[in-house]
Amino acid sequence: MTATETAVAGKLSMLDRFLPVWIGAAMVAGLLVGRIVPGVGDALASVELDGISLPIALGLLIMMYPVLAKVRYDRLDSVTGDRRLLLGSLLLNWILGPALMFALAWLLLPDLPEYRTGLIIVGLARCIAMVVIWNDLACGDREAAAVLVALNSVFQVVMFAVLGWFYLSVLPGWLGLDQTTIDASPWQIAKSVLIFLGIPLVAGYLTRRIGERVKGRDWYEASFLPRLGPWALYGLLFTIVVLFALQGEQITSAPWDVARIALPLLIYFAVMWGGGFVLGAAMGLGYARTTTLAFTAAGNNFELAIAVAIATYGATSGQALAGVIGPLIEVPVLVGLVYVSLALRTRFTATVAPTEESVRRA
């Protein structure tokens, strides 16, 4: 570590410096609560509105709002004009991602049709929520992340049910494999997008516009954002505790099933993130946008995948369990990839030494 990096690390808060420790503690705490406290999983699962888990929704909204309040919305035109970035994201998210998960599910879970179907559904649900915090922690391009998750949202509403029909019914039929279907209405998908992206995006946009208009950009970025920033990690830790508590008993009572489901997920996250990083570097996007491309390709909209699996196959189905295990594997893997991404900054000649801004971004 250079002297500059050491100085920057010294300015990080306790929460930032020991983030992997806090995430690990949140995972363990959730598992213990779900396993030890009688009925906590059922109690958390019962707190929902129109099929949306309110505790998970609360955690995700708290997590996303500070990150989206940091976005400089007056710079979005520089992202929308970058056709390489947009086309690369569409290729990774809507062609490679679903196809890769379909292949991994059939290759590694040929004897477990429920888990296999659940994983395919996970692969169809492209990330619009948690990816913004992984991108921010890795010092990716915030404006690019905002545009790409919005692009994913539009495609999710339009393409999710179509791709579900193709990968669960049409393609298996062509290959002589077992066929199934999903129950996913456009409204159900749009509702997920509106709640988990629309609310924090509008709140973040209005916060920046009003804050800058009343107090100015210097005050907003130097005084307000540093106070707001830690709430993103508080929301992340709360969400992790709730997720693990909801499925603590099921996970600890069926470790072999969890391991079987985890293997294709691990390969999927690694290939998607690595593919995104290599593609971004090959296109000359620079570190920040390459990182954003990689993380938006690797993440998934687990809330939508779980909701669709439960609506179609039931809350206790193997498909729903596979959907739940998705984020439980994704969280620690993508945290690790944040650190891999930061270590690769030196590979980019355009990357400069960390600054006060990069500290605030973390």
mmCIF file of C-alpha atoms in Angstrom:
data_model
loop_
_atom_site.group_PDB
_atom_site.id
_atom_site.type_symbol
_atom_site.label_atom_id
_atom_site.label_comp_id
_atom_site.label_asym_id
_atom_site.label_seq_id
_atom_site.Cartn_x
_atom_site.Cartn_y
_atom_site.Cartn_z
ATOM 1 C CA MET A 1 0.000 0.000 0.000
ATOM 2 C CA THR A 2 1.363 3.427 -0.981
ATOM 3 C CA ALA A 3 1.669 6.350 1.401
ATOM 4 C CA THR A 4 -1.265 8.038 -0.332
ATOM 5 C CA GLU A 5 -3.470 4.947 -0.004
ATOM 6 C CA THR A 6 -2.482 4.589 3.639
ATOM 7 C CA ALA A 7 -3.454 8.193 4.286
ATOM 8 C CA VAL A 8 -6.773 7.704 2.547
ATOM 9 C CA ALA A 9 -7.478 4.493 4.482
ATOM 10 C CA GLY A 10 -6.806 6.368 7.698
ATOM 11 C CA LYS A 11 -9.586 8.820 6.807
ATOM 12 C CA LEU A 12 -12.167 6.090 6.311
ATOM 13 C CA SER A 13 -14.711 5.565 9.050
ATOM 14 C CA MET A 14 -14.697 2.473 11.229
ATOM 15 C CA LEU A 15 -17.746 1.231 9.309
ATOM 16 C CA ASP A 16 -15.956 1.535 5.938
ATOM 17 C CA ARG A 17 -12.637 0.027 6.993
ATOM 18 C CA PHE A 18 -14.174 -3.086 8.533
ATOM 19 C CA LEU A 19 -17.067 -3.538 6.088
ATOM 20 C CA PRO A 20 -16.389 -7.276 5.444
ATOM 21 C CA VAL A 21 -16.417 -7.862 9.207
ATOM 22 C CA TRP A 22 -19.757 -6.101 9.653
ATOM 23 C CA ILE A 23 -21.291 -7.962 6.697
ATOM 24 C CA GLY A 24 -20.051 -11.291 8.042
ATOM 25 C CA ALA A 25 -21.436 -10.420 11.478
ATOM 26 C CA ALA A 26 -24.790 -9.464 9.925
ATOM 27 C CA MET A 27 -24.965 -12.792 8.089
ATOM 28 C CA VAL A 28 -24.175 -14.754 11.246
ATOM 29 C CA ALA A 29 -26.607 -12.671 13.299
ATOM 30 C CA GLY A 30 -29.388 -13.280 10.794
ATOM 31 C CA LEU A 31 -28.750 -17.020 10.726
ATOM 32 C CA LEU A 32 -28.721 -17.211 14.518
ATOM 33 C CA VAL A 33 -31.899 -15.163 14.861
ATOM 34 C CA GLY A 34 -33.665 -17.270 12.229
ATOM 35 C CA ARG A 35 -32.510 -20.492 13.856
ATOM 36 C CA ILE A 36 -32.849 -19.654 17.563
ATOM 37 C CA VAL A 37 -35.771 -17.221 17.898
ATOM 38 C CA PRO A 38 -39.049 -19.170 17.552
ATOM 39 C CA GLY A 39 -41.295 -17.978 14.732
ATOM 40 C CA VAL A 40 -39.144 -14.996 13.707
ATOM 41 C CA GLY A 41 -39.011 -16.131 10.084
ATOM 42 C CA ASP A 42 -42.794 -16.453 9.883
ATOM 43 C CA ALA A 43 -43.219 -13.109 11.633
ATOM 44 C CA LEU A 44 -40.916 -11.315 9.195
ATOM 45 C CA ALA A 45 -42.497 -13.067 6.207
ATOM 46 C CA SER A 46 -45.985 -12.007 7.344
ATOM 47 C CA VAL A 47 -45.079 -8.304 7.274
ATOM 48 C CA GLU A 48 -45.763 -7.705 3.608
ATOM 49 C CA LEU A 49 -47.922 -5.560 1.377
ATOM 50 C CA ASP A 50 -49.254 -6.940 -1.901
ATOM 51 C CA GLY A 51 -46.528 -9.612 -1.962
ATOM 52 C CA ILE A 52 -43.688 -7.202 -1.120
ATOM 53 C CA SER A 53 -41.725 -7.900 2.076
ATOM 54 C CA LEU A 54 -41.826 -4.626 4.004
ATOM 55 C CA PRO A 55 -38.674 -5.271 6.107
ATOM 56 C CA ILE A 56 -36.637 -6.075 2.975
ATOM 57 C CA ALA A 57 -38.180 -3.144 1.103
ATOM 58 C CA LEU A 58 -37.303 -0.808 3.988
ATOM 59 C CA GLY A 59 -33.704 -2.018 4.073
ATOM 60 C CA LEU A 60 -33.251 -1.676 0.307
ATOM 61 C CA LEU A 61 -34.756 1.805 0.211
ATOM 62 C CA ILE A 62 -32.540 2.998 3.072
ATOM 63 C CA MET A 63 -29.561 1.446 1.289
ATOM 64 C CA MET A 64 -30.216 2.938 -2.144
ATOM 65 C CA TYR A 65 -31.368 6.454 -1.243
ATOM 66 C CA PRO A 66 -27.998 7.872 -0.077
ATOM 67 C CA VAL A 67 -26.184 6.461 -3.115
ATOM 68 C CA LEU A 68 -28.729 7.901 -5.545
ATOM 69 C CA ALA A 69 -28.626 11.237 -3.697
ATOM 70 C CA LYS A 70 -24.891 11.357 -4.588
ATOM 71 C CA VAL A 71 -25.512 11.043 -8.336
ATOM 72 C CA ARG A 72 -24.845 14.231 -10.308
ATOM 73 C CA TYR A 73 -27.936 14.128 -12.507
ATOM 74 C CA ASP A 74 -26.704 16.980 -14.685
ATOM 75 C CA ARG A 75 -23.976 14.626 -15.970
ATOM 76 C CA LEU A 76 -26.233 11.789 -17.126
ATOM 77 C CA ASP A 77 -26.043 12.920 -20.748
ATOM 78 C CA SER A 78 -22.380 11.895 -20.849
ATOM 79 C CA VAL A 79 -23.489 8.335 -20.033
ATOM 80 C CA THR A 80 -26.465 8.119 -22.375
ATOM 81 C CA GLY A 81 -24.171 9.187 -25.202
ATOM 82 C CA ASP A 82 -21.745 6.332 -24.526
ATOM 83 C CA ARG A 83 -23.074 3.701 -26.921
ATOM 84 C CA ARG A 84 -20.292 1.237 -26.087
ATOM 85 C CA LEU A 85 -21.324 1.185 -22.445
ATOM 86 C CA LEU A 86 -25.042 0.859 -23.187
ATOM 87 C CA LEU A 87 -24.628 -1.860 -25.814
ATOM 88 C CA GLY A 88 -22.163 -3.746 -23.609
ATOM 89 C CA SER A 89 -24.643 -3.663 -20.736
ATOM 90 C CA LEU A 90 -27.503 -4.910 -22.913
ATOM 91 C CA LEU A 91 -25.329 -7.732 -24.265
ATOM 92 C CA LEU A 92 -24.205 -8.880 -20.818
ATOM 93 C CA ASN A 93 -27.524 -8.488 -19.036
ATOM 94 C CA TRP A 94 -30.068 -9.659 -21.549
ATOM 95 C CA ILE A 95 -28.194 -12.111 -23.775
ATOM 96 C CA LEU A 96 -25.220 -13.568 -21.896
ATOM 97 C CA GLY A 97 -26.626 -13.524 -18.337
ATOM 98 C CA PRO A 98 -29.850 -15.519 -18.856
ATOM 99 C CA ALA A 99 -28.112 -17.925 -21.279
ATOM 100 C CA LEU A 100 -25.255 -18.567 -18.840
ATOM 101 C CA MET A 101 -27.571 -19.260 -15.905
ATOM 102 C CA PHE A 102 -29.685 -21.601 -18.071
ATOM 103 C CA ALA A 103 -26.567 -23.554 -19.064
ATOM 104 C CA LEU A 104 -25.179 -23.740 -15.514
ATOM 105 C CA ALA A 105 -28.529 -24.784 -14.048
ATOM 106 C CA TRP A 106 -28.932 -27.656 -16.492
ATOM 107 C CA LEU A 107 -25.282 -28.760 -16.313
ATOM 108 C CA LEU A 108 -24.955 -28.730 -12.513
ATOM 109 C CA LEU A 109 -28.523 -29.456 -11.361
ATOM 110 C CA PRO A 110 -29.878 -31.940 -13.930
ATOM 111 C CA ASP A 111 -31.459 -34.057 -11.182
ATOM 112 C CA LEU A 112 -33.008 -31.164 -9.216
ATOM 113 C CA PRO A 113 -35.688 -29.577 -11.431
ATOM 114 C CA GLU A 114 -37.112 -27.247 -8.762
ATOM 115 C CA TYR A 115 -33.758 -25.700 -7.881
ATOM 116 C CA ARG A 116 -32.826 -25.582 -11.548
ATOM 117 C CA THR A 117 -35.951 -23.607 -12.430
ATOM 118 C CA GLY A 118 -35.400 -21.258 -9.490
ATOM 119 C CA LEU A 119 -31.878 -20.473 -10.668
ATOM 120 C CA ILE A 120 -33.051 -19.780 -14.211
ATOM 121 C CA ILE A 121 -35.571 -17.288 -12.815
ATOM 122 C CA VAL A 122 -32.779 -15.620 -10.822
ATOM 123 C CA GLY A 123 -30.766 -15.282 -14.039
ATOM 124 C CA LEU A 124 -33.667 -13.521 -15.740
ATOM 125 C CA ALA A 125 -34.080 -10.900 -12.984
ATOM 126 C CA ARG A 126 -31.402 -8.306 -13.690
ATOM 127 C CA CYS A 127 -30.190 -6.171 -10.818
ATOM 128 C CA ILE A 128 -31.738 -2.743 -10.189
ATOM 129 C CA ALA A 129 -31.145 -2.298 -6.459
ATOM 130 C CA MET A 130 -28.173 -3.615 -4.507
ATOM 131 C CA VAL A 131 -25.792 -3.107 -7.425
ATOM 132 C CA VAL A 132 -25.707 0.636 -6.764
ATOM 133 C CA ILE A 133 -23.960 0.138 -3.434
ATOM 134 C CA TRP A 134 -21.419 -2.408 -4.766
ATOM 135 C CA ASN A 135 -20.625 0.033 -7.561
ATOM 136 C CA ASP A 136 -20.256 2.903 -5.118
ATOM 137 C CA LEU A 137 -17.991 0.940 -2.775
ATOM 138 C CA ALA A 138 -15.764 0.043 -5.739
ATOM 139 C CA CYS A 139 -15.579 3.721 -6.811
ATOM 140 C CA GLY A 140 -17.475 3.054 -10.022
ATOM 141 C CA ASP A 141 -19.254 5.705 -12.070
ATOM 142 C CA ARG A 142 -22.395 6.685 -10.150
ATOM 143 C CA GLU A 143 -24.022 8.383 -13.111
ATOM 144 C CA ALA A 144 -23.389 5.335 -15.314
ATOM 145 C CA ALA A 145 -24.853 3.056 -12.638
ATOM 146 C CA ALA A 146 -28.014 5.169 -12.466
ATOM 147 C CA VAL A 147 -28.456 4.995 -16.253
ATOM 148 C CA LEU A 148 -27.739 1.256 -16.489
ATOM 149 C CA VAL A 149 -30.139 0.265 -13.698
ATOM 150 C CA ALA A 150 -32.801 2.426 -15.355
ATOM 151 C CA LEU A 151 -32.090 0.643 -18.653
ATOM 152 C CA ASN A 152 -32.342 -2.714 -16.895
ATOM 153 C CA SER A 153 -35.645 -1.623 -15.387
ATOM 154 C CA VAL A 154 -37.194 -0.874 -18.753
ATOM 155 C CA PHE A 155 -35.979 -4.137 -20.247
ATOM 156 C CA GLN A 156 -37.132 -6.024 -17.146
ATOM 157 C CA VAL A 157 -40.712 -4.854 -17.555
ATOM 158 C CA VAL A 158 -40.701 -5.624 -21.280
ATOM 159 C CA MET A 159 -38.574 -8.779 -21.485
ATOM 160 C CA PHE A 160 -38.781 -10.724 -18.203
ATOM 161 C CA ALA A 161 -41.944 -12.696 -19.009
ATOM 162 C CA VAL A 162 -40.851 -13.215 -22.641
ATOM 163 C CA LEU A 163 -37.444 -14.568 -21.622
ATOM 164 C CA GLY A 164 -39.032 -16.696 -18.910
ATOM 165 C CA TRP A 165 -41.263 -18.307 -21.522
ATOM 166 C CA PHE A 166 -38.266 -18.832 -23.842
ATOM 167 C CA TYR A 167 -35.811 -20.315 -21.297
ATOM 168 C CA LEU A 168 -38.332 -22.407 -19.346
ATOM 169 C CA SER A 169 -40.541 -23.642 -22.167
ATOM 170 C CA VAL A 170 -39.345 -22.957 -25.717
ATOM 171 C CA LEU A 171 -35.594 -23.660 -25.495
ATOM 172 C CA PRO A 172 -35.971 -26.797 -23.336
ATOM 173 C CA GLY A 173 -38.531 -28.043 -25.870
ATOM 174 C CA TRP A 174 -36.075 -27.539 -28.710
ATOM 175 C CA LEU A 175 -33.399 -29.409 -26.748
ATOM 176 C CA GLY A 176 -35.708 -32.248 -25.677
ATOM 177 C CA LEU A 177 -35.572 -31.203 -21.996
ATOM 178 C CA ASP A 178 -38.273 -30.804 -19.348
ATOM 179 C CA GLN A 179 -40.483 -27.739 -19.809
ATOM 180 C CA THR A 180 -42.191 -25.476 -17.283
ATOM 181 C CA THR A 181 -43.704 -21.975 -17.083
ATOM 182 C CA ILE A 182 -43.731 -18.939 -14.809
ATOM 183 C CA ASP A 183 -46.517 -16.654 -13.639
ATOM 184 C CA ALA A 184 -45.159 -13.123 -14.012
ATOM 185 C CA SER A 185 -47.498 -10.313 -15.019
ATOM 186 C CA PRO A 186 -46.148 -7.024 -16.395
ATOM 187 C CA TRP A 187 -47.668 -5.249 -13.380
ATOM 188 C CA GLN A 188 -45.846 -7.491 -10.915
ATOM 189 C CA ILE A 189 -42.536 -6.715 -12.610
ATOM 190 C CA ALA A 190 -43.298 -3.004 -12.951
ATOM 191 C CA LYS A 191 -44.271 -2.871 -9.270
ATOM 192 C CA SER A 192 -40.880 -4.256 -8.271
ATOM 193 C CA VAL A 193 -39.145 -1.681 -10.467
ATOM 194 C CA LEU A 194 -41.223 1.229 -9.173
ATOM 195 C CA ILE A 195 -40.673 0.340 -5.511
ATOM 196 C CA PHE A 196 -37.025 -0.699 -5.486
ATOM 197 C CA LEU A 197 -35.730 1.806 -8.046
ATOM 198 C CA GLY A 198 -38.402 4.455 -8.586
ATOM 199 C CA ILE A 199 -38.839 5.586 -4.982
ATOM 200 C CA PRO A 200 -35.154 6.006 -4.047
ATOM 201 C CA LEU A 201 -34.324 7.447 -7.494
ATOM 202 C CA VAL A 202 -36.976 10.179 -7.213
ATOM 203 C CA ALA A 203 -36.010 10.834 -3.581
ATOM 204 C CA GLY A 204 -32.320 11.085 -4.461
ATOM 205 C CA TYR A 205 -32.975 13.383 -7.408
ATOM 206 C CA LEU A 206 -35.217 15.718 -5.419
ATOM 207 C CA THR A 207 -32.781 15.782 -2.503
ATOM 208 C CA ARG A 208 -29.913 16.911 -4.733
ATOM 209 C CA ARG A 209 -31.988 19.461 -6.647
ATOM 210 C CA ILE A 210 -33.480 21.014 -3.515
ATOM 211 C CA GLY A 211 -30.244 20.823 -1.514
ATOM 212 C CA GLU A 212 -28.172 22.474 -4.239
ATOM 213 C CA ARG A 213 -30.789 25.122 -4.899
ATOM 214 C CA VAL A 214 -31.100 26.075 -1.226
ATOM 215 C CA LYS A 215 -27.515 25.697 0.028
ATOM 216 C CA GLY A 216 -25.342 25.237 -3.059
ATOM 217 C CA ARG A 217 -23.338 22.312 -4.476
ATOM 218 C CA ASP A 218 -20.300 22.853 -2.239
ATOM 219 C CA TRP A 219 -22.376 22.556 0.943
ATOM 220 C CA TYR A 220 -24.361 19.629 -0.454
ATOM 221 C CA GLU A 221 -21.308 17.539 -1.341
ATOM 222 C CA ALA A 222 -18.961 18.606 1.448
ATOM 223 C CA SER A 223 -21.394 18.771 4.383
ATOM 224 C CA PHE A 224 -24.653 16.971 3.639
ATOM 225 C CA LEU A 225 -23.529 13.869 1.735
ATOM 226 C CA PRO A 226 -20.910 12.776 4.324
ATOM 227 C CA ARG A 227 -23.662 12.726 6.972
ATOM 228 C CA LEU A 228 -26.091 10.894 4.713
ATOM 229 C CA GLY A 229 -23.591 8.382 3.261
ATOM 230 C CA PRO A 230 -23.293 5.902 6.173
ATOM 231 C CA TRP A 231 -27.032 5.164 6.005
ATOM 232 C CA ALA A 232 -26.446 3.204 2.777
ATOM 233 C CA LEU A 233 -24.334 0.695 4.703
ATOM 234 C CA TYR A 234 -26.776 0.661 7.627
ATOM 235 C CA GLY A 235 -29.526 -0.259 5.169
ATOM 236 C CA LEU A 236 -27.325 -2.948 3.609
ATOM 237 C CA LEU A 237 -26.549 -4.552 6.975
ATOM 238 C CA PHE A 238 -30.214 -4.438 8.023
ATOM 239 C CA THR A 239 -31.254 -6.086 4.744
ATOM 240 C CA ILE A 240 -28.671 -8.840 5.190
ATOM 241 C CA VAL A 241 -29.851 -9.597 8.733
ATOM 242 C CA VAL A 242 -33.479 -9.808 7.572
ATOM 243 C CA LEU A 243 -32.661 -12.002 4.557
ATOM 244 C CA PHE A 244 -30.653 -14.481 6.594
ATOM 245 C CA ALA A 245 -33.190 -14.488 9.453
ATOM 246 C CA LEU A 246 -36.023 -15.280 7.050
ATOM 247 C CA GLN A 247 -34.280 -18.424 5.813
ATOM 248 C CA GLY A 248 -31.957 -19.245 8.722
ATOM 249 C CA GLU A 249 -33.616 -22.525 9.665
ATOM 250 C CA GLN A 250 -34.049 -23.699 6.080
ATOM 251 C CA ILE A 251 -30.437 -22.918 5.195
ATOM 252 C CA THR A 252 -28.862 -24.560 8.229
ATOM 253 C CA SER A 253 -31.109 -27.628 8.027
ATOM 254 C CA ALA A 254 -30.311 -28.368 4.361
ATOM 255 C CA PRO A 255 -26.616 -27.531 3.899
ATOM 256 C CA TRP A 256 -26.114 -29.959 1.008
ATOM 257 C CA ASP A 257 -28.960 -28.412 -0.974
ATOM 258 C CA VAL A 258 -27.523 -24.964 -0.291
ATOM 259 C CA ALA A 259 -24.111 -26.142 -1.526
ATOM 260 C CA ARG A 260 -25.616 -27.603 -4.719
ATOM 261 C CA ILE A 261 -27.425 -24.339 -5.460
ATOM 262 C CA ALA A 262 -24.420 -22.228 -4.471
ATOM 263 C CA LEU A 263 -21.998 -23.796 -6.970
ATOM 264 C CA PRO A 264 -23.673 -22.561 -10.191
ATOM 265 C CA LEU A 265 -24.283 -19.192 -8.520
ATOM 266 C CA LEU A 266 -20.598 -18.818 -7.649
ATOM 267 C CA ILE A 267 -19.582 -19.630 -11.225
ATOM 268 C CA TYR A 268 -22.254 -17.299 -12.577
ATOM 269 C CA PHE A 269 -21.204 -14.279 -10.483
ATOM 270 C CA ALA A 270 -17.528 -14.811 -11.271
ATOM 271 C CA VAL A 271 -18.074 -15.205 -15.035
ATOM 272 C CA MET A 272 -20.503 -12.292 -15.328
ATOM 273 C CA TRP A 273 -18.343 -9.917 -13.295
ATOM 274 C CA GLY A 274 -15.142 -11.034 -15.012
ATOM 275 C CA GLY A 275 -16.754 -10.845 -18.432
ATOM 276 C CA GLY A 276 -18.029 -7.347 -17.725
ATOM 277 C CA PHE A 277 -14.631 -6.202 -16.499
ATOM 278 C CA VAL A 278 -12.775 -7.670 -19.468
ATOM 279 C CA LEU A 279 -15.302 -6.239 -21.933
ATOM 280 C CA GLY A 280 -15.143 -2.778 -20.358
ATOM 281 C CA ALA A 281 -11.347 -2.783 -20.384
ATOM 282 C CA ALA A 282 -11.267 -3.995 -24.008
ATOM 283 C CA MET A 283 -13.627 -1.193 -25.046
ATOM 284 C CA GLY A 284 -11.442 1.372 -23.275
ATOM 285 C CA LEU A 285 -14.170 2.550 -20.906
ATOM 286 C CA GLY A 286 -11.736 3.433 -18.108
ATOM 287 C CA TYR A 287 -11.800 2.103 -14.569
ATOM 288 C CA ALA A 288 -14.968 3.740 -13.271
ATOM 289 C CA ARG A 289 -17.277 2.695 -16.108
ATOM 290 C CA THR A 290 -15.642 -0.715 -16.503
ATOM 291 C CA THR A 291 -16.377 -1.348 -12.828
ATOM 292 C CA THR A 292 -19.966 -0.207 -13.247
ATOM 293 C CA LEU A 293 -20.431 -2.461 -16.280
ATOM 294 C CA ALA A 294 -19.043 -5.458 -14.356
ATOM 295 C CA PHE A 295 -21.205 -5.023 -11.270
ATOM 296 C CA THR A 296 -24.427 -4.274 -13.150
ATOM 297 C CA ALA A 297 -23.820 -7.474 -15.143
ATOM 298 C CA ALA A 298 -23.138 -9.645 -12.096
ATOM 299 C CA GLY A 299 -26.004 -8.580 -9.809
ATOM 300 C CA ASN A 300 -29.590 -9.802 -9.843
ATOM 301 C CA ASN A 301 -32.987 -8.509 -8.729
ATOM 302 C CA PHE A 302 -33.507 -11.152 -6.054
ATOM 303 C CA GLU A 303 -36.725 -9.579 -4.761
ATOM 304 C CA LEU A 304 -38.415 -10.017 -8.142
ATOM 305 C CA ALA A 305 -37.032 -13.552 -8.582
ATOM 306 C CA ILE A 306 -38.303 -14.623 -5.146
ATOM 307 C CA ALA A 307 -41.707 -13.011 -5.705
ATOM 308 C CA VAL A 308 -42.157 -14.740 -9.073
ATOM 309 C CA ALA A 309 -41.044 -18.114 -7.682
ATOM 310 C CA ILE A 310 -43.445 -17.869 -4.745
ATOM 311 C CA ALA A 311 -46.353 -16.717 -6.922
ATOM 312 C CA THR A 312 -45.839 -19.561 -9.392
ATOM 313 C CA TYR A 313 -44.639 -22.476 -7.257
ATOM 314 C CA GLY A 314 -45.395 -21.588 -3.611
ATOM 315 C CA ALA A 315 -43.463 -20.185 -0.651
ATOM 316 C CA THR A 316 -42.061 -23.575 0.420
ATOM 317 C CA SER A 317 -41.030 -24.694 -3.073
ATOM 318 C CA GLY A 318 -37.520 -25.517 -4.185
ATOM 319 C CA GLN A 319 -37.797 -22.725 -6.743
ATOM 320 C CA ALA A 320 -38.374 -20.200 -3.956
ATOM 321 C CA LEU A 321 -35.464 -21.606 -1.933
ATOM 322 C CA ALA A 322 -33.134 -21.213 -4.917
ATOM 323 C CA GLY A 323 -34.284 -17.614 -5.253
ATOM 324 C CA VAL A 324 -33.594 -16.944 -1.587
ATOM 325 C CA ILE A 325 -30.124 -18.503 -1.685
ATOM 326 C CA GLY A 326 -29.248 -16.228 -4.629
ATOM 327 C CA PRO A 327 -28.655 -13.055 -2.577
ATOM 328 C CA LEU A 328 -27.144 -15.041 0.290
ATOM 329 C CA ILE A 329 -24.365 -16.103 -2.096
ATOM 330 C CA GLU A 330 -24.316 -12.830 -4.017
ATOM 331 C CA VAL A 331 -23.649 -10.608 -0.984
ATOM 332 C CA PRO A 332 -20.320 -12.104 0.177
ATOM 333 C CA VAL A 333 -19.136 -12.807 -3.386
ATOM 334 C CA LEU A 334 -19.743 -9.271 -4.633
ATOM 335 C CA VAL A 335 -18.227 -7.784 -1.481
ATOM 336 C CA GLY A 336 -15.109 -9.762 -2.330
ATOM 337 C CA LEU A 337 -15.255 -8.534 -5.918
ATOM 338 C CA VAL A 338 -15.386 -4.945 -4.664
ATOM 339 C CA TYR A 339 -11.905 -5.481 -3.246
ATOM 340 C CA VAL A 340 -10.737 -7.269 -6.396
ATOM 341 C CA SER A 341 -11.988 -4.340 -8.436
ATOM 342 C CA LEU A 342 -10.177 -1.802 -6.256
ATOM 343 C CA ALA A 343 -6.976 -3.831 -6.533
ATOM 344 C CA LEU A 344 -7.233 -3.715 -10.342
ATOM 345 C CA ARG A 345 -7.307 0.077 -10.470
ATOM 346 C CA THR A 346 -3.567 0.150 -11.068
ATOM 347 C CA ARG A 347 -4.143 -1.653 -14.392
ATOM 348 C CA PHE A 348 -5.840 1.435 -15.787
ATOM 349 C CA THR A 349 -3.414 4.113 -16.907
ATOM 350 C CA ALA A 350 -6.090 6.775 -16.606
ATOM 351 C CA THR A 351 -6.657 6.010 -12.929
ATOM 352 C CA VAL A 352 -5.329 8.635 -10.546
ATOM 353 C CA ALA A 353 -4.404 8.351 -6.902
ATOM 354 C CA PRO A 354 -7.314 8.226 -4.408
ATOM 355 C CA THR A 355 -8.670 11.619 -3.432
ATOM 356 C CA GLU A 356 -11.000 13.024 -0.798
ATOM 357 C CA GLU A 357 -13.840 12.448 -3.278
ATOM 358 C CA SER A 358 -12.995 8.750 -3.601
ATOM 359 C CA VAL A 359 -13.045 8.483 0.188
ATOM 360 C CA ARG A 360 -16.518 9.998 0.311
ATOM 361 C CA ARG A 361 -17.643 7.651 -2.496
ATOM 362 C CA ALA A 362 -16.658 4.646 -0.388
#
